[in-house]
Amino acid sequence: MSAMTKEEAAAHVNSIRRICRGPASKDAENISNKLLAGERLTVAETKIAVGLLKEEPGTTYTIGDKVFMGIAKVIEHDHLAAARMVKRAGRPGCGYDFNKTILSNPLDGKRRAYTCPQCGASGFYTPPIIEIEAA
């Protein structure tokens, strides 16, 4: 990629919508940690996990016995995938435009820690590498 103006770089970054995912709910955090530790979920925890997963964007089904059993099987047999799904679904998002954070730092491809100024969620991100033209 050739050098860009600051405006072109901002347009490039903003071409992908990035919204803060917000902090994970306590239920999602606890269930995710239990799955990552390889522990079995109780029936009540499985119901909470299924409830979180049904709320994930793009899902339109209602929870019936077959759907519950299907999700329960995924939770039972693929702990890592289930932990990721539950944690992601248990984060309602605060709506902060994360591109503001990306554009406030160098676009050098170096991994950085962040804390959302709106909700306090934290984590890491890696910005794209974009060479900015000299002014």
PDB file of C-alpha atoms in Angstrom:
ATOM      1  CA  MET A   1       0.000   0.000   0.000  1.00  0.00           C
ATOM      2  CA  SER A   2       1.412   3.398  -0.919  1.00  0.00           C
ATOM      3  CA  ALA A   3       1.494   6.390   1.421  1.00  0.00           C
ATOM      4  CA  MET A   4      -1.824   8.075   2.178  1.00  0.00           C
ATOM      5  CA  THR A   5      -2.879  11.450   3.432  1.00  0.00           C
ATOM      6  CA  LYS A   6      -4.245  11.572   6.985  1.00  0.00           C
ATOM      7  CA  GLU A   7      -7.736  11.981   5.537  1.00  0.00           C
ATOM      8  CA  GLU A   8      -7.343   8.923   3.270  1.00  0.00           C
ATOM      9  CA  ALA A   9      -6.009   6.860   6.181  1.00  0.00           C
ATOM     10  CA  ALA A  10      -8.979   7.911   8.330  1.00  0.00           C
ATOM     11  CA  ALA A  11     -11.385   6.998   5.518  1.00  0.00           C
ATOM     12  CA  HIS A  12      -9.671   3.610   5.178  1.00  0.00           C
ATOM     13  CA  VAL A  13      -9.937   2.881   8.927  1.00  0.00           C
ATOM     14  CA  ASN A  14     -13.529   4.161   9.053  1.00  0.00           C
ATOM     15  CA  SER A  15     -14.534   1.960   6.115  1.00  0.00           C
ATOM     16  CA  ILE A  16     -14.951  -0.822   8.693  1.00  0.00           C
ATOM     17  CA  ARG A  17     -17.452  -0.189  11.466  1.00  0.00           C
ATOM     18  CA  ARG A  18     -15.848  -0.930  14.845  1.00  0.00           C
ATOM     19  CA  ILE A  19     -17.960  -0.493  17.962  1.00  0.00           C
ATOM     20  CA  CYS A  20     -16.779  -1.173  21.512  1.00  0.00           C
ATOM     21  CA  ARG A  21     -18.050  -4.573  22.659  1.00  0.00           C
ATOM     22  CA  GLY A  22     -18.395  -3.356  26.239  1.00  0.00           C
ATOM     23  CA  PRO A  23     -17.544  -5.313  29.355  1.00  0.00           C
ATOM     24  CA  ALA A  24     -18.669  -8.941  29.668  1.00  0.00           C
ATOM     25  CA  SER A  25     -21.606  -9.596  31.968  1.00  0.00           C
ATOM     26  CA  LYS A  26     -20.796 -11.405  35.228  1.00  0.00           C
ATOM     27  CA  ASP A  27     -22.767 -14.480  34.074  1.00  0.00           C
ATOM     28  CA  ALA A  28     -20.880 -14.609  30.777  1.00  0.00           C
ATOM     29  CA  GLU A  29     -17.532 -14.131  32.511  1.00  0.00           C
ATOM     30  CA  ASN A  30     -18.200 -16.834  35.106  1.00  0.00           C
ATOM     31  CA  ILE A  31     -19.527 -19.385  32.593  1.00  0.00           C
ATOM     32  CA  SER A  32     -16.722 -18.662  30.116  1.00  0.00           C
ATOM     33  CA  ASN A  33     -14.067 -19.124  32.830  1.00  0.00           C
ATOM     34  CA  LYS A  34     -15.660 -22.379  33.971  1.00  0.00           C
ATOM     35  CA  LEU A  35     -15.697 -23.716  30.388  1.00  0.00           C
ATOM     36  CA  LEU A  36     -12.073 -22.680  29.836  1.00  0.00           C
ATOM     37  CA  ALA A  37     -11.135 -24.568  33.010  1.00  0.00           C
ATOM     38  CA  GLY A  38     -12.756 -27.682  31.514  1.00  0.00           C
ATOM     39  CA  GLU A  39     -15.471 -27.794  34.160  1.00  0.00           C
ATOM     40  CA  ARG A  40     -18.983 -29.038  33.441  1.00  0.00           C
ATOM     41  CA  LEU A  41     -21.831 -26.552  33.609  1.00  0.00           C
ATOM     42  CA  THR A  42     -24.836 -27.126  35.791  1.00  0.00           C
ATOM     43  CA  VAL A  43     -28.250 -27.225  34.112  1.00  0.00           C
ATOM     44  CA  ALA A  44     -28.916 -23.693  35.404  1.00  0.00           C
ATOM     45  CA  GLU A  45     -25.599 -22.427  33.955  1.00  0.00           C
ATOM     46  CA  THR A  46     -26.327 -24.133  30.643  1.00  0.00           C
ATOM     47  CA  LYS A  47     -29.705 -22.377  30.525  1.00  0.00           C
ATOM     48  CA  ILE A  48     -27.986 -19.039  31.175  1.00  0.00           C
ATOM     49  CA  ALA A  49     -25.417 -19.777  28.439  1.00  0.00           C
ATOM     50  CA  VAL A  50     -28.175 -20.721  25.989  1.00  0.00           C
ATOM     51  CA  GLY A  51     -30.042 -17.546  26.939  1.00  0.00           C
ATOM     52  CA  LEU A  52     -26.955 -15.450  26.218  1.00  0.00           C
ATOM     53  CA  LEU A  53     -26.341 -17.203  22.906  1.00  0.00           C
ATOM     54  CA  LYS A  54     -29.905 -16.750  21.680  1.00  0.00           C
ATOM     55  CA  GLU A  55     -29.485 -12.994  22.077  1.00  0.00           C
ATOM     56  CA  GLU A  56     -26.451 -12.877  19.793  1.00  0.00           C
ATOM     57  CA  PRO A  57     -27.060 -10.631  16.754  1.00  0.00           C
ATOM     58  CA  GLY A  58     -28.392 -12.476  13.731  1.00  0.00           C
ATOM     59  CA  THR A  59     -30.265 -15.155  15.669  1.00  0.00           C
ATOM     60  CA  THR A  60     -34.017 -15.231  15.223  1.00  0.00           C
ATOM     61  CA  TYR A  61     -35.031 -18.576  16.720  1.00  0.00           C
ATOM     62  CA  THR A  62     -36.786 -19.142  20.005  1.00  0.00           C
ATOM     63  CA  ILE A  63     -35.362 -21.609  22.452  1.00  0.00           C
ATOM     64  CA  GLY A  64     -37.101 -24.958  22.158  1.00  0.00           C
ATOM     65  CA  ASP A  65     -36.010 -28.378  23.366  1.00  0.00           C
ATOM     66  CA  LYS A  66     -34.122 -29.259  20.137  1.00  0.00           C
ATOM     67  CA  VAL A  67     -32.284 -25.929  20.015  1.00  0.00           C
ATOM     68  CA  PHE A  68     -31.449 -26.129  23.718  1.00  0.00           C
ATOM     69  CA  MET A  69     -30.073 -29.662  23.312  1.00  0.00           C
ATOM     70  CA  GLY A  70     -28.062 -28.632  20.232  1.00  0.00           C
ATOM     71  CA  ILE A  71     -26.418 -25.704  22.000  1.00  0.00           C
ATOM     72  CA  ALA A  72     -25.907 -27.818  25.120  1.00  0.00           C
ATOM     73  CA  LYS A  73     -23.995 -30.373  22.978  1.00  0.00           C
ATOM     74  CA  VAL A  74     -21.716 -27.642  21.611  1.00  0.00           C
ATOM     75  CA  ILE A  75     -21.110 -26.413  25.159  1.00  0.00           C
ATOM     76  CA  GLU A  76     -20.406 -29.965  26.328  1.00  0.00           C
ATOM     77  CA  HIS A  77     -18.027 -30.994  23.527  1.00  0.00           C
ATOM     78  CA  ASP A  78     -16.177 -27.840  22.491  1.00  0.00           C
ATOM     79  CA  HIS A  79     -15.393 -25.894  25.646  1.00  0.00           C
ATOM     80  CA  LEU A  80     -13.091 -23.345  23.976  1.00  0.00           C
ATOM     81  CA  ALA A  81     -15.560 -22.453  21.207  1.00  0.00           C
ATOM     82  CA  ALA A  82     -18.439 -22.340  23.676  1.00  0.00           C
ATOM     83  CA  ALA A  83     -16.462 -20.110  26.065  1.00  0.00           C
ATOM     84  CA  ARG A  84     -15.735 -17.663  23.236  1.00  0.00           C
ATOM     85  CA  MET A  85     -19.365 -17.658  22.061  1.00  0.00           C
ATOM     86  CA  VAL A  86     -20.749 -17.128  25.569  1.00  0.00           C
ATOM     87  CA  LYS A  87     -18.312 -14.339  26.377  1.00  0.00           C
ATOM     88  CA  ARG A  88     -18.977 -12.591  23.048  1.00  0.00           C
ATOM     89  CA  ALA A  89     -22.750 -12.931  23.421  1.00  0.00           C
ATOM     90  CA  GLY A  90     -22.589 -11.690  27.016  1.00  0.00           C
ATOM     91  CA  ARG A  91     -21.094  -8.365  25.971  1.00  0.00           C
ATOM     92  CA  PRO A  92     -23.894  -5.957  25.057  1.00  0.00           C
ATOM     93  CA  GLY A  93     -21.557  -3.275  23.727  1.00  0.00           C
ATOM     94  CA  CYS A  94     -21.526   0.358  24.759  1.00  0.00           C
ATOM     95  CA  GLY A  95     -21.646   1.840  21.248  1.00  0.00           C
ATOM     96  CA  TYR A  96     -18.387   3.812  21.392  1.00  0.00           C
ATOM     97  CA  ASP A  97     -16.809   4.264  17.934  1.00  0.00           C
ATOM     98  CA  PHE A  98     -13.583   2.260  18.372  1.00  0.00           C
ATOM     99  CA  ASN A  99     -12.112   3.787  15.198  1.00  0.00           C
ATOM    100  CA  LYS A 100     -11.556   6.971  17.245  1.00  0.00           C
ATOM    101  CA  THR A 101      -9.140   5.006  19.447  1.00  0.00           C
ATOM    102  CA  ILE A 102      -7.372   3.499  16.437  1.00  0.00           C
ATOM    103  CA  LEU A 103      -6.983   6.870  14.719  1.00  0.00           C
ATOM    104  CA  SER A 104      -5.697   8.557  17.893  1.00  0.00           C
ATOM    105  CA  ASN A 105      -2.570   6.360  17.776  1.00  0.00           C
ATOM    106  CA  PRO A 106       0.056   5.571  15.122  1.00  0.00           C
ATOM    107  CA  LEU A 107      -1.059   3.227  12.347  1.00  0.00           C
ATOM    108  CA  ASP A 108       2.056   1.097  12.655  1.00  0.00           C
ATOM    109  CA  GLY A 109       0.763  -2.448  13.172  1.00  0.00           C
ATOM    110  CA  LYS A 110       1.996  -2.617  16.784  1.00  0.00           C
ATOM    111  CA  ARG A 111      -0.272  -4.276  19.345  1.00  0.00           C
ATOM    112  CA  ARG A 112      -1.642  -1.812  21.893  1.00  0.00           C
ATOM    113  CA  ALA A 113      -3.656  -1.947  25.093  1.00  0.00           C
ATOM    114  CA  TYR A 114      -6.818   0.133  25.222  1.00  0.00           C
ATOM    115  CA  THR A 115      -9.471   1.175  27.704  1.00  0.00           C
ATOM    116  CA  CYS A 116     -12.790   2.367  26.344  1.00  0.00           C
ATOM    117  CA  PRO A 117     -13.350   5.994  27.431  1.00  0.00           C
ATOM    118  CA  GLN A 118     -17.100   5.389  27.561  1.00  0.00           C
ATOM    119  CA  CYS A 119     -17.525   2.101  29.490  1.00  0.00           C
ATOM    120  CA  GLY A 120     -14.060   1.194  30.771  1.00  0.00           C
ATOM    121  CA  ALA A 121     -13.795  -2.139  28.880  1.00  0.00           C
ATOM    122  CA  SER A 122     -10.174  -2.962  28.145  1.00  0.00           C
ATOM    123  CA  GLY A 123      -8.205  -5.233  25.902  1.00  0.00           C
ATOM    124  CA  PHE A 124      -5.719  -5.170  23.037  1.00  0.00           C
ATOM    125  CA  TYR A 125      -5.885  -4.221  19.382  1.00  0.00           C
ATOM    126  CA  THR A 126      -3.513  -4.089  16.446  1.00  0.00           C
ATOM    127  CA  PRO A 127      -3.970  -1.160  14.060  1.00  0.00           C
ATOM    128  CA  PRO A 128      -3.357  -1.496  10.341  1.00  0.00           C
ATOM    129  CA  ILE A 129       0.007  -0.437   8.921  1.00  0.00           C
ATOM    130  CA  ILE A 130      -0.534   2.729   6.912  1.00  0.00           C
ATOM    131  CA  GLU A 131       2.245   5.053   5.851  1.00  0.00           C
ATOM    132  CA  ILE A 132       1.136   8.677   6.171  1.00  0.00           C
ATOM    133  CA  GLU A 133       2.446  11.188   3.619  1.00  0.00           C
ATOM    134  CA  ALA A 134       4.648  13.939   5.000  1.00  0.00           C
ATOM    135  CA  ALA A 135       2.769  17.237   5.207  1.00  0.00           C
TER     136      ALA A 135
END
